[in-house]
mmCIF file of C-alpha atoms in Angstrom:
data_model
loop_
_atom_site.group_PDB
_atom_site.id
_atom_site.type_symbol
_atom_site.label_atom_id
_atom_site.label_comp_id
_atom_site.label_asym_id
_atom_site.label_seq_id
_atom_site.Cartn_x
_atom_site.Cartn_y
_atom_site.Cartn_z
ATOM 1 C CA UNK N 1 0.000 0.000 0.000
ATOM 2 C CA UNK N 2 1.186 3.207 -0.589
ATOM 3 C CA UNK N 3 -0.508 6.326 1.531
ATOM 4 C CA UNK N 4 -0.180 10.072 0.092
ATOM 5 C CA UNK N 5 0.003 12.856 2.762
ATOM 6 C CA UNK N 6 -0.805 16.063 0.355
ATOM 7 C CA UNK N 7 -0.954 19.304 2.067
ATOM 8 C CA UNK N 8 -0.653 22.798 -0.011
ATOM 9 C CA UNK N 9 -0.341 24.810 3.135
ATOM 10 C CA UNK N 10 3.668 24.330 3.102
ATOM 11 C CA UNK N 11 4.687 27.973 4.433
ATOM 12 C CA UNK N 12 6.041 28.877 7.869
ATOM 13 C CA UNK N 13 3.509 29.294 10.594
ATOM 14 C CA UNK N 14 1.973 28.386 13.957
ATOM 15 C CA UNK N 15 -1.128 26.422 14.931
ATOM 16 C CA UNK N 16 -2.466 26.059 18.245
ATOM 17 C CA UNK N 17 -3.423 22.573 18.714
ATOM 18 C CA UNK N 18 -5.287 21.849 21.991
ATOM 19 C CA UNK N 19 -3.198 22.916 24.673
ATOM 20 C CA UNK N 20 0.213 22.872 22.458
ATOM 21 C CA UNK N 21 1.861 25.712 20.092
ATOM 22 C CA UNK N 22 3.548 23.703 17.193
ATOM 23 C CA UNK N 23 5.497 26.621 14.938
ATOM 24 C CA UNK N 24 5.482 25.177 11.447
ATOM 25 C CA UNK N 25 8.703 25.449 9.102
ATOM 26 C CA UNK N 26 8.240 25.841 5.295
ATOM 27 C CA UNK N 27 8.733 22.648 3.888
ATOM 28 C CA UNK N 28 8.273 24.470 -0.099
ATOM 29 C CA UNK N 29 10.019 21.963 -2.737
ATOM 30 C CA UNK N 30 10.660 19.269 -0.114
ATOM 31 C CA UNK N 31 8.924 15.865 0.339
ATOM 32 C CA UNK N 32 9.090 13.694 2.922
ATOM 33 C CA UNK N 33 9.443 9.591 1.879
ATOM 34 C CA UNK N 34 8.607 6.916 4.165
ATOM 35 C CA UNK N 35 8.611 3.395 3.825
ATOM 36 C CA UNK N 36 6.676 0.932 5.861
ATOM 37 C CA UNK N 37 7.072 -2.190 4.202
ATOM 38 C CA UNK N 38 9.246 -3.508 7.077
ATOM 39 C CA UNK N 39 6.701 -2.670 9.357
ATOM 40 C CA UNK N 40 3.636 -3.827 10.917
ATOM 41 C CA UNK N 41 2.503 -7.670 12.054
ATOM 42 C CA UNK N 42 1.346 -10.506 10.430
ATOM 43 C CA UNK N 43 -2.423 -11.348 11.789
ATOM 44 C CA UNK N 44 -4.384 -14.159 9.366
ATOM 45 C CA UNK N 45 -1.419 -15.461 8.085
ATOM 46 C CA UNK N 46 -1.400 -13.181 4.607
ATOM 47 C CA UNK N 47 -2.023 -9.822 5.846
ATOM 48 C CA UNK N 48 0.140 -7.197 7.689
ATOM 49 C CA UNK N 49 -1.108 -4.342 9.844
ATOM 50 C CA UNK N 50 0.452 -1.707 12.010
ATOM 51 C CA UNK N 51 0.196 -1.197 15.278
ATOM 52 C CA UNK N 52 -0.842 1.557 17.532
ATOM 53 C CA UNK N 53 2.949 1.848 18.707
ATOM 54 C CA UNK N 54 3.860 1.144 14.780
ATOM 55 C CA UNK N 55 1.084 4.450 13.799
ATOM 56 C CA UNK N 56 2.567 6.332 16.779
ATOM 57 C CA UNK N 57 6.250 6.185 15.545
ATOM 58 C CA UNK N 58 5.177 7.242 12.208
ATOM 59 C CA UNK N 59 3.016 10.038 13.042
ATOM 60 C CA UNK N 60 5.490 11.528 15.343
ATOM 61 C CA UNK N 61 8.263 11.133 12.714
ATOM 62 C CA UNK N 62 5.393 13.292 9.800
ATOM 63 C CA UNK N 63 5.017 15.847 12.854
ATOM 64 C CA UNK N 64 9.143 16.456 13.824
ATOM 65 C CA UNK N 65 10.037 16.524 9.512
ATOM 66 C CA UNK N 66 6.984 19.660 9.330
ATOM 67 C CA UNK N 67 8.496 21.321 12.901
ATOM 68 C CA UNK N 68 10.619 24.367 12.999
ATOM 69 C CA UNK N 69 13.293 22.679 15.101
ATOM 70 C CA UNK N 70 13.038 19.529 13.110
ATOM 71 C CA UNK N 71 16.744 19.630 12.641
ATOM 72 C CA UNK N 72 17.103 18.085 16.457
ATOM 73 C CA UNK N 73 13.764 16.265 16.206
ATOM 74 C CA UNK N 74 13.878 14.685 12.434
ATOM 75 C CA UNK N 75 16.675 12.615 10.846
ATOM 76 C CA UNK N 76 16.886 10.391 7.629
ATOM 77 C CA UNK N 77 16.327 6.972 8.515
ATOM 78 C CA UNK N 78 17.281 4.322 6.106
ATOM 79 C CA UNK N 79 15.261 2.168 5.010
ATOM 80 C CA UNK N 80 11.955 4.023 6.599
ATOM 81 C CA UNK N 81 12.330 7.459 5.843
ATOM 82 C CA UNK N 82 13.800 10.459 3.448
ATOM 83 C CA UNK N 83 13.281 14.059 3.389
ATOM 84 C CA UNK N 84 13.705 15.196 -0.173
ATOM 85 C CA UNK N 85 14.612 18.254 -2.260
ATOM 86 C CA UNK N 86 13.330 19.755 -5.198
ATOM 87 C CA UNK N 87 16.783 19.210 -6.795
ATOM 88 C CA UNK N 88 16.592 15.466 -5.493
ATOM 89 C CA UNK N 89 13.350 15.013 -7.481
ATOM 90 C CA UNK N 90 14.811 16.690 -10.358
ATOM 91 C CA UNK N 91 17.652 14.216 -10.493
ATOM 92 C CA UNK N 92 15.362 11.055 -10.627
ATOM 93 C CA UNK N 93 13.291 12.534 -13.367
ATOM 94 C CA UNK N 94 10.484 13.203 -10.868
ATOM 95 C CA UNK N 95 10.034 10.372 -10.000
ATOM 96 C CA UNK N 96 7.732 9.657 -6.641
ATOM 97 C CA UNK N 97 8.888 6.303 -6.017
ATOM 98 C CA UNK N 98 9.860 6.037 -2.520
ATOM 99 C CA UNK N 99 12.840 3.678 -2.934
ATOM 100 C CA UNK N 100 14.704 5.974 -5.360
ATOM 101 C CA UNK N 101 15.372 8.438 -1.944
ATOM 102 C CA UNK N 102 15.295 5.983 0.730
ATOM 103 C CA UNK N 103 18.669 4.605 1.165
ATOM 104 C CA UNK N 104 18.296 0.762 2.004
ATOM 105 C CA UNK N 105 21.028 -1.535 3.301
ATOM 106 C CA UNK N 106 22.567 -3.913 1.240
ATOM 107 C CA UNK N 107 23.394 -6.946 4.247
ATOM 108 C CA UNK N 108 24.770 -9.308 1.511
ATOM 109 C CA UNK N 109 27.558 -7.118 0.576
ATOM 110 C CA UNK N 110 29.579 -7.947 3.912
ATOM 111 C CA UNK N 111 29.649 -11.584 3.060
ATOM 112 C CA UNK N 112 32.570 -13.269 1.354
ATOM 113 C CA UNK N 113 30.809 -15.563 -1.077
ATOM 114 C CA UNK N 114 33.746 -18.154 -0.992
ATOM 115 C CA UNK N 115 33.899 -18.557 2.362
ATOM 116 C CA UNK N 116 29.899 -19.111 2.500
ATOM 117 C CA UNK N 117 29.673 -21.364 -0.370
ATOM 118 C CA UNK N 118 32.919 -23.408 1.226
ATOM 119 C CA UNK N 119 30.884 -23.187 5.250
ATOM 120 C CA UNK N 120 27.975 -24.422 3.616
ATOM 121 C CA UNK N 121 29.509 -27.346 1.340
ATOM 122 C CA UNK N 122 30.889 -28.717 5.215
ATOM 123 C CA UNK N 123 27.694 -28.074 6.415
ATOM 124 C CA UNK N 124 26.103 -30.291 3.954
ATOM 125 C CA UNK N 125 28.828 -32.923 3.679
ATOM 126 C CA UNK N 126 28.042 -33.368 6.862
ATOM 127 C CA UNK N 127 24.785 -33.863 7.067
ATOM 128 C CA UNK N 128 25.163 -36.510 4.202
ATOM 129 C CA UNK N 129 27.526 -38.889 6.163
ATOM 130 C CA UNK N 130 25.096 -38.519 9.025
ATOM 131 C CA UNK N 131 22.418 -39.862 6.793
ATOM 132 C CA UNK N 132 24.919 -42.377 5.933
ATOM 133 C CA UNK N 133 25.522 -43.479 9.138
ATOM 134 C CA UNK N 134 21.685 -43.532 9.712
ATOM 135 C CA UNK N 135 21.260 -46.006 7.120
ATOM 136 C CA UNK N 136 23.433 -48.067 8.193
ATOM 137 C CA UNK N 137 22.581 -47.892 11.611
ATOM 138 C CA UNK N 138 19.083 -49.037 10.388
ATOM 139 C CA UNK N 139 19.736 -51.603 8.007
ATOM 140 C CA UNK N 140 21.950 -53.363 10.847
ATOM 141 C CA UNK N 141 18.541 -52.770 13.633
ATOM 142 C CA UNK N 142 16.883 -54.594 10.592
ATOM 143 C CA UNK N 143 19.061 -57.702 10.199
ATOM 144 C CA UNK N 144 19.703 -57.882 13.666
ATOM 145 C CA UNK N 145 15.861 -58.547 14.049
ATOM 146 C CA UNK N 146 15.886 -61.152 11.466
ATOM 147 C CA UNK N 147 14.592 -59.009 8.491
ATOM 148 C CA UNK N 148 17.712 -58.562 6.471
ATOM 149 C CA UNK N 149 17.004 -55.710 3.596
#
């Protein structure tokens, strides 16, 4: 799913909210990407939904990116969230596809493939002599018993 946020009121101001003063910043030729397909828990075995805590985090994270003093409140998060320029835009043709701004971690580029590929061949040698050895094990139970195979 992917959820659009537009809001054409980007200048600088202040609301009163309740009880609370929040003082806007203007947020003109920025966008704010977020990414929640890490998020969220599995209920009925094919569907994923988020939280309370899950809606919290995010909501709080929208309201520090459109705060004045977001630069101590708000920070780039990879893989979750990116606050993008106009300029950023302009260098990926436009293009609103969250991914394209949200820096994501690549965990398979710390691994030495030879060294995986060599752990697992041991791994699975392994396991084949203790099938082996299983066999073997049960053929003897069997002609012990009489029942020769």
């Amino acid at each position: 799913v992917t959820l659009w946020i537009l809001n054409k009121n980007k200048n600088g101001h202040t609301r009163d909210i309740g009880d609370v003063s929040r003082d806007y910043r203007s947020r003109k030729d920025e966008i704010l990407f977020m990414d929640l397909r890490r998020w969220g828990s599995e209920y009925e075995k094919k569907y994923i939904e988020l939280t309370e805590d899950d809606i919290k985090e995010v909501a709080l994270n929208f309201h520090n990116w459109q705060q004045a003093d977001y630069e101590t409140t708000y920070k780039d998060v990879p893989e979750f969230c990116k606050s993008a320029s106009f300029e950023d835009l302009e260098a990926n043709d436009f293009s609103l596809v969250p991914s394209k701004y949200i820096e994501f971690v690549d965990k398979d580029s710390g691994i030495d493939f030879d060294t995986e590929m060599k752990r697992i061949q041991q791994d699975f040698k392994t396991l084949l002599q203790e099938e082996k050895d299983s066999q073997a094990q049960l053929i003897n139970t069997f002609k012990t018993l009489g029942y020769e195979l």
